[in-house]
Structure formats: C-alpha cells, structure tokens
Coordinates of C-alpha atoms in Angstrom, one line a residue:
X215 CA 29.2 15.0 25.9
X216 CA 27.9 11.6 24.5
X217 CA 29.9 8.7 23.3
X218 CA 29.8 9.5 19.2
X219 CA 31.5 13.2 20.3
X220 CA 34.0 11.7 22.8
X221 CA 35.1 9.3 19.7
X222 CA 35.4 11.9 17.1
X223 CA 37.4 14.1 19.1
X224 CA 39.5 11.4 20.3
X225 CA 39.8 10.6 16.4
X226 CA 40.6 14.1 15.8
X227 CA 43.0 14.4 18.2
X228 CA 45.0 11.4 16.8
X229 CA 45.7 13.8 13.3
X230 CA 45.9 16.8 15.1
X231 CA 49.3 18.1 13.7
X232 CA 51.7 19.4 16.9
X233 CA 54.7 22.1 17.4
X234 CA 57.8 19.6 16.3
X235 CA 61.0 21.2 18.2
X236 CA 62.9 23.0 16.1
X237 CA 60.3 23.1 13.2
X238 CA 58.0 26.4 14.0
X239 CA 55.0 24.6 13.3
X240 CA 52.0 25.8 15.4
X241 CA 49.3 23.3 16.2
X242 CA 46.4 22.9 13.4
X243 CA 43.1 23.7 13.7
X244 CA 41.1 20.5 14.8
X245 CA 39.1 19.9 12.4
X246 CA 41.6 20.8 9.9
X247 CA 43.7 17.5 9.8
X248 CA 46.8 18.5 7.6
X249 CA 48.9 16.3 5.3
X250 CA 51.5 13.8 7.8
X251 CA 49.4 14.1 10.8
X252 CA 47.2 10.9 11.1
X253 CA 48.6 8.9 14.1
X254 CA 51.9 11.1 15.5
X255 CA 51.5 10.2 18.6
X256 CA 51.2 13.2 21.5
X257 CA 49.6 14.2 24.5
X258 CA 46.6 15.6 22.7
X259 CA 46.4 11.6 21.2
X260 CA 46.6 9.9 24.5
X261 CA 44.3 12.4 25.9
X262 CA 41.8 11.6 22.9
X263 CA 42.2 8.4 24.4
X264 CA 41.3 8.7 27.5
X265 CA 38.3 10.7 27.0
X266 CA 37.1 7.9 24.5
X267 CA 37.8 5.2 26.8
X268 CA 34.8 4.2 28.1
X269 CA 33.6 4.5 24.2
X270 CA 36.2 1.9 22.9
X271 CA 35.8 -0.4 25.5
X272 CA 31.5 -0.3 24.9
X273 CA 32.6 -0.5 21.0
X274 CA 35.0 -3.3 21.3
X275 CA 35.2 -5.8 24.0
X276 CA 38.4 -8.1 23.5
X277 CA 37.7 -11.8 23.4
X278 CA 38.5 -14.6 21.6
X279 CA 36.0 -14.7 18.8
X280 CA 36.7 -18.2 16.5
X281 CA 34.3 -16.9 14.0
X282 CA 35.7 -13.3 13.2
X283 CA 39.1 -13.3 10.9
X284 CA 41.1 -16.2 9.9
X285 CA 42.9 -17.4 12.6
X286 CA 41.1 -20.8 13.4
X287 CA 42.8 -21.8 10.0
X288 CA 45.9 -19.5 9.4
X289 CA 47.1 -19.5 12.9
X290 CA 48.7 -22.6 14.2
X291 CA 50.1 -23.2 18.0
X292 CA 53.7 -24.0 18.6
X293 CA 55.5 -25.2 22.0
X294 CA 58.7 -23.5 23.1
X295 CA 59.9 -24.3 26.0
X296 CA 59.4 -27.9 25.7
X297 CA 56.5 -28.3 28.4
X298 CA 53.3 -29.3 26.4
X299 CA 50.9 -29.2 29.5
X300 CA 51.0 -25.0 29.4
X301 CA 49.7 -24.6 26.3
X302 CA 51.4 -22.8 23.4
X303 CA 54.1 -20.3 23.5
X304 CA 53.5 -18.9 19.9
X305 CA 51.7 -19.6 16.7
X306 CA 53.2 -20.0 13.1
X307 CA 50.9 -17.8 10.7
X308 CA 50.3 -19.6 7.5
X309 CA 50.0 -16.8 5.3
X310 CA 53.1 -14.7 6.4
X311 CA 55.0 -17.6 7.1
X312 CA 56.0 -16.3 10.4
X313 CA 55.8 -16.8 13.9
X314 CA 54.2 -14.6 16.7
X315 CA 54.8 -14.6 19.9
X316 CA 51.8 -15.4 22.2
X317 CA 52.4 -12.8 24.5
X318 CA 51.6 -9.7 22.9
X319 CA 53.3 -7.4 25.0
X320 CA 57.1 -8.4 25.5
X321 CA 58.0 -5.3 27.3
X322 CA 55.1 -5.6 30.1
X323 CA 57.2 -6.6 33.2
X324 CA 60.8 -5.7 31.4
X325 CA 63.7 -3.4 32.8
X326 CA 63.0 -1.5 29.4
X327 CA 59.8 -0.4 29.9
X328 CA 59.9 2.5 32.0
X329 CA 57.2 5.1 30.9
X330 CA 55.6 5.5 34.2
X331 CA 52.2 5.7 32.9
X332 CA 51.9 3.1 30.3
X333 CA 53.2 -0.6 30.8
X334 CA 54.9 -2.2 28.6
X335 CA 55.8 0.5 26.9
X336 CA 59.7 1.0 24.8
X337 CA 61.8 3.4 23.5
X338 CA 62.0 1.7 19.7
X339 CA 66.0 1.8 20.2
X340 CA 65.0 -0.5 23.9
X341 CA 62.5 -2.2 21.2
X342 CA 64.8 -3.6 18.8
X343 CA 67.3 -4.7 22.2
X344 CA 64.4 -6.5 24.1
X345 CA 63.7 -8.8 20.9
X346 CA 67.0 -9.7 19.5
X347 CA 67.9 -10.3 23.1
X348 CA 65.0 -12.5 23.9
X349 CA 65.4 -16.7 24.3
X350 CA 62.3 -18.6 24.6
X351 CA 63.1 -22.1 24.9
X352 CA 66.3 -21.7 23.2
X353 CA 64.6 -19.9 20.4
X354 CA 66.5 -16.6 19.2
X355 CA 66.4 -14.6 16.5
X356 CA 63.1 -12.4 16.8
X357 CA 61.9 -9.2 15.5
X358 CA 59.9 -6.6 15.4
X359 CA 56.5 -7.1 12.8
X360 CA 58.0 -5.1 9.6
X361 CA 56.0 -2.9 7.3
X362 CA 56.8 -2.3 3.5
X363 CA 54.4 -0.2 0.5
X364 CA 51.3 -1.8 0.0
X365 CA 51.7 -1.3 -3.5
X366 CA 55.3 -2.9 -3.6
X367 CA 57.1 0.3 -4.8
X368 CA 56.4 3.1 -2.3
X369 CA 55.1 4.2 0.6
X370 CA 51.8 6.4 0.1
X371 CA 51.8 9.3 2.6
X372 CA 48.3 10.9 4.3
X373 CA 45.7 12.3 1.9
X374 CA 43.0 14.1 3.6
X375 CA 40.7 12.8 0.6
X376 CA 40.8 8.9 0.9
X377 CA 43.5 7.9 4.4
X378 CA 40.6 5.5 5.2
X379 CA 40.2 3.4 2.0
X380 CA 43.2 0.8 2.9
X381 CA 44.7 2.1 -0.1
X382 CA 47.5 4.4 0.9
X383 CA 50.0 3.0 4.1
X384 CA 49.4 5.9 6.7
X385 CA 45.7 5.5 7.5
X386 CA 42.8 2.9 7.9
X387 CA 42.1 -0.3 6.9
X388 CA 45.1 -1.5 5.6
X389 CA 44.6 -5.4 5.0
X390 CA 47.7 -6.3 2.6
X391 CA 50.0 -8.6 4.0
X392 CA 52.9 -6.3 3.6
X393 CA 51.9 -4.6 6.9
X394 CA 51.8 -7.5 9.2
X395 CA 50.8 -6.0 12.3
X396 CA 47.7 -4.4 9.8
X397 CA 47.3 -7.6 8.5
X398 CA 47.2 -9.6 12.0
X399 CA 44.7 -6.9 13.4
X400 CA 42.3 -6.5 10.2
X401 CA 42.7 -9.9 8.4
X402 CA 43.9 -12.6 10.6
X403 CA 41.7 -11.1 14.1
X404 CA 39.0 -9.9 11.9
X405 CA 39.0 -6.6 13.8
X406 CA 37.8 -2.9 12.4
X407 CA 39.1 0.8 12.1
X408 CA 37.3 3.2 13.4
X409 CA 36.2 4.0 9.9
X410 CA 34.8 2.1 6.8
X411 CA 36.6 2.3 3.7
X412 CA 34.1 4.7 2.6
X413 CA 35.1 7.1 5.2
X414 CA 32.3 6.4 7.9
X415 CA 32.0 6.0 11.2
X416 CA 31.9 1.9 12.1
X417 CA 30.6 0.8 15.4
X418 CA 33.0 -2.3 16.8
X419 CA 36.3 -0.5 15.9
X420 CA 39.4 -1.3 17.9
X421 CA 40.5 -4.8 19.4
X422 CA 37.2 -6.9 19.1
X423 CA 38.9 -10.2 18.9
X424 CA 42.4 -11.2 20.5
X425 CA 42.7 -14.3 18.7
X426 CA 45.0 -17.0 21.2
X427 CA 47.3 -14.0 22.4
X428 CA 47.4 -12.7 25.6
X429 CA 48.1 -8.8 26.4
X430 CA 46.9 -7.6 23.3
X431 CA 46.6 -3.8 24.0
X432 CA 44.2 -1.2 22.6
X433 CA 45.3 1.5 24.6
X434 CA 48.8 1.7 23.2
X435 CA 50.4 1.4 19.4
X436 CA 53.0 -1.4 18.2
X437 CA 56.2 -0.4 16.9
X438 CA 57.3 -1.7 13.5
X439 CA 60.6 -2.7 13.0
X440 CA 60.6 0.0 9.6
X441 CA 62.0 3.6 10.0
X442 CA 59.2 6.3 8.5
X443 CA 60.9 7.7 5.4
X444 CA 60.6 11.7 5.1
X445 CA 57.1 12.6 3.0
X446 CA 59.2 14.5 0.0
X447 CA 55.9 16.7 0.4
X448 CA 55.7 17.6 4.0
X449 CA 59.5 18.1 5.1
X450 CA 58.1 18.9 8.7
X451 CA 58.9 15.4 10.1
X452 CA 62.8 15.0 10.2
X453 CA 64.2 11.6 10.3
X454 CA 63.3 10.1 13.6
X455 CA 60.3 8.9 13.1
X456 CA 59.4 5.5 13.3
X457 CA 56.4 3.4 11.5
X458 CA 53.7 1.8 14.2
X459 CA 50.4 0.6 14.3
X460 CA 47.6 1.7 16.7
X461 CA 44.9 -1.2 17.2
X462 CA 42.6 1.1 19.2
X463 CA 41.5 2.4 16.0
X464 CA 43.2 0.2 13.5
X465 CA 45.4 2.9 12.3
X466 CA 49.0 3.0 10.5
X467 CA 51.0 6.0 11.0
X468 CA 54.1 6.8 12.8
X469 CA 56.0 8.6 16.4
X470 CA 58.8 9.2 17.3
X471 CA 61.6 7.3 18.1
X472 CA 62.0 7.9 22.0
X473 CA 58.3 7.6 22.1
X474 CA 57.0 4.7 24.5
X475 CA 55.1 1.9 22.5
X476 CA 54.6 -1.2 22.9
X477 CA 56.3 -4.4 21.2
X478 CA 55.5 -8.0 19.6
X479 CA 57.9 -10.2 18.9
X480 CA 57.8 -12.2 15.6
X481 CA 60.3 -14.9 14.2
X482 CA 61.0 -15.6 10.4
X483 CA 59.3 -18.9 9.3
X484 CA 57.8 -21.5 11.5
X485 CA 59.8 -22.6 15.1
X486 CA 58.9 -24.6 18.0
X487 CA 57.3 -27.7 18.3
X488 CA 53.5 -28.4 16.3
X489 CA 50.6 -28.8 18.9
X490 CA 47.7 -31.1 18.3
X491 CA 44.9 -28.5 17.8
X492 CA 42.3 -28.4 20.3
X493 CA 38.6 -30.1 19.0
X494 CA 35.8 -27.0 19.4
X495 CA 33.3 -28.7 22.0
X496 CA 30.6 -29.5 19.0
X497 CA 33.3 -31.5 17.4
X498 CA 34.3 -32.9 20.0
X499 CA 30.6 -34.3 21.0
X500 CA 30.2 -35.4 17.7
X501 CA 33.6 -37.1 17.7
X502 CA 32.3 -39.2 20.9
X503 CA 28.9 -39.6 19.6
X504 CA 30.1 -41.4 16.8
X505 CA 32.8 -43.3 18.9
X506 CA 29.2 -44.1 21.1
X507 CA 28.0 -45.6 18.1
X508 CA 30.4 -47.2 16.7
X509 CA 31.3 -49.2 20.3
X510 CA 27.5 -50.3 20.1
X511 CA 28.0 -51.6 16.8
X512 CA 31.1 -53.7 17.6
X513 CA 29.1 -54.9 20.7
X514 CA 25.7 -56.0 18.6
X515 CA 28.3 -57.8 16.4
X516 CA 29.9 -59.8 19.6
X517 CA 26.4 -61.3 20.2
X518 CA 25.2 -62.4 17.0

C-alpha cells in the first residue's frame, strides 16, 4: 500500500462515524462520511494514524521555520520565572492578545496524564484542573485555547459538500481568529490541512513548523476549553462532547469528554517579563559590519 492510500484511509478513518453507547448507530460505510463525523476521535482514528505515520512525518517535518506564518512578528517572548539566561517561558501573541505557554504539552510528565499509550494525554475534566492549577513564576490564571463561530453567531456543523473550505467550524482550514488553536496552527505557524480549500489533497499537511514551542504534537488533538453544542440536525452526539483541534491534519472537530488529549495552556493578555528579541545571524553580521565601519571611521578621524 503506498503513502497517498495510507493517508486517505487514515483521513477516512478520522470521519468514519462509530457505534455511540446507547445510540444504536452502526458504523458507516468508509467512504460514506456522514453528517457530525469529521474528527470524533476512536480507535479506527488513531489507527488511521498509525498507518499514516510514516506518511505524515515524510509530509511534514516539525522545525522551526521563521519564514512560514507570522510568528517572527506576532509572537513575542516573555520570562516567567525570573531567570533570563533559559530563555523564554511563553510568548504574548499580538493578534489574540494572549499568551501561550512555550511548552506545548502541559500534561507530558503530569499525575493527570495517564493514558498508557499516549503521553501527555487528559481527560478534559483533568484538562481544565491541570491549567487553573498551574503557577509558573507566580503566574496563575491560565486556560485552555477557547473556540467560538467563525461567523460570530453560530457554530456551522459538518457538510459533506464544503468541510474543507475554512468556512464552516468542524473541518479544515479554519484561519479566523475565533478558533485560536486553528488560528495558531494555520495563521501564526503557517502550517496546512491535509486538504486545500478546494477540497484537494495538499502535500506538507500536519505540523510543518513549531514556531518557538517545544512539544508540539502531531500525533494527538488539543482540547479547547468550549463544550460541542448538540448539531439540532444530527441528535446522535449527546452532550459530552467536547470541541478540539487535531494539528496532524489541521482539523476542528470534537471527542469525548473522558477521551485522552492533550493540553496548552494560554493566559488572557500579555504576562511575564519582555525579552530582547534575538538578531537573525544576517542581521546580526550586518549589525557588526557596520559597527566595523563605523570604529574605522572614528579611528581615520583620530589621525587627521
């Protein structure tokens, strides 16, 4: 099986509708994606995943790119714990106007995250605990990332005839700040869905770029902070459902609450302590290329 299969069944498996307890809904067909599906995380999604693995990583390579997104200019490091020598602890995002934690994956290493085959990962009830319990630096008062309706008024559900145009909030490319994790992945990081908003397969999908954060995961989704309001059109979901975002293939959808994700911390408006941004090495040549100059000038005037 070659790498463009193992991605589409991976893809496939990701809107594959399951049996919900309780409802008596049988498994769809799989290449019959039905309305509410895209991104319920199950077994069939993480097994998508692990077929597609090797594909994702050959597609996207995480690195820190400073010429893809906008986060050489939107992004902006803050201190925390008061010792400047190791480097920033978060950075204040311009255009959001709040701050992320550096470390992408707050529940790697916690006594929360105890899904034996996936680090980090949280209940979203151990989610919400593990933030507005952490301190950095004497720093409380984080978060989850929150999500509201693109279009300001209400959430637009899964259509099988446009989920990757960016347009409706369960599906692909979704670049409006309301999401902020969507906004942070496609916007900020510059990184790609596994589809164009035209509906086509798009090689360099999933986490391309990392930005400055550490332990930014492809192989796991984000929990918002937002509970997934019943679709008044599908009443298959009940109301345990929880909104997430899955960067492996820059996807919005949702999971259920005792579901293991992962979590990122954010903090209203800008905290910690400004660092003095570090000069890319061109600049910095050209910065002591004109001090060079500048000292021979000073010199030539000495001796005249």
């Amino acid at each position: 099986m070659d790498c463009p299969e193992l991605v589409w069944r991976a893809r496939l498996a990701t809107m594959r509708p399951r049996h919900e307890a309780g409802t008596g809904l049988p498994r769809g067909a799989a290449d019959q994606p039905s309305q509410g599906t895209v991104m319920n995380l199950s077994a069939l999604t993480r097994l998508g995943l692990l077929l597609a693995g090797g594909c994702v990583a050959a597609a996207a390579q995480s690195q820190s790119l400073p010429t893809q997104g906008t986060w050489t200019t939107t992004l902006q490091a803050r201190d925390l714990d008061g010792n400047l020598a190791n480097g920033a602890e978060a950075y204040y995002d311009t255009v959001l106007k709040i701050t992320w934690l550096a470390n992408a994956d707050l529940g790697l290493g916690s006594a929360y995250a105890n899904f034996e085959d996936q680090p980090g990962a949280v209940t979203w009830a151990d989610a919400k605990t593990l933030v507005a319990d952490f301190n950095l630096g004497g720093v409380t008062g984080w978060r989850l990332p929150t999500v509201a309706p693109i279009n300001g008024e209400s959430f637009q559900y899964y259509d099988p005839n446009d989920y990757w145009t960016g347009q409706r909030d369960q599906g692909y490319n979704i670049v409006s700040p309301n999401s902020e994790l969507a906004h942070m992945f496609h916007v900020t990081l510059g990184n790609k869905s596994i589809l164009d908003t035209s509906g086509n397969d798009q090689e360099g999908f999933g986490v391309s770029n990392q930005g400055p954060f550490s332990n930014l995961s492809s192989g796991n989704a984000y929990w918002f902070g937002t509970r997934f309001l019943q679709n008044p059109d599908d009443p298959r979901y009940p109301q345990n459902r929880v909104w997430l975002f899955y960067p492996a293939f820059g996807s919005q959808g949702f999971a259920k609450d005792t579901n293991g994700l992962l979590v990122w911390a954010v903090h209203d408006g800008d905290v910690g302590t400004a660092l003095s941004p570090v000069p890319e090495p061109s600049s910095l040549a050209l910065m002591l290329a004109g001090l060079g100059g500048t000292l021979m000038l000073a010199r030539r005037r000495l001796h005249d």
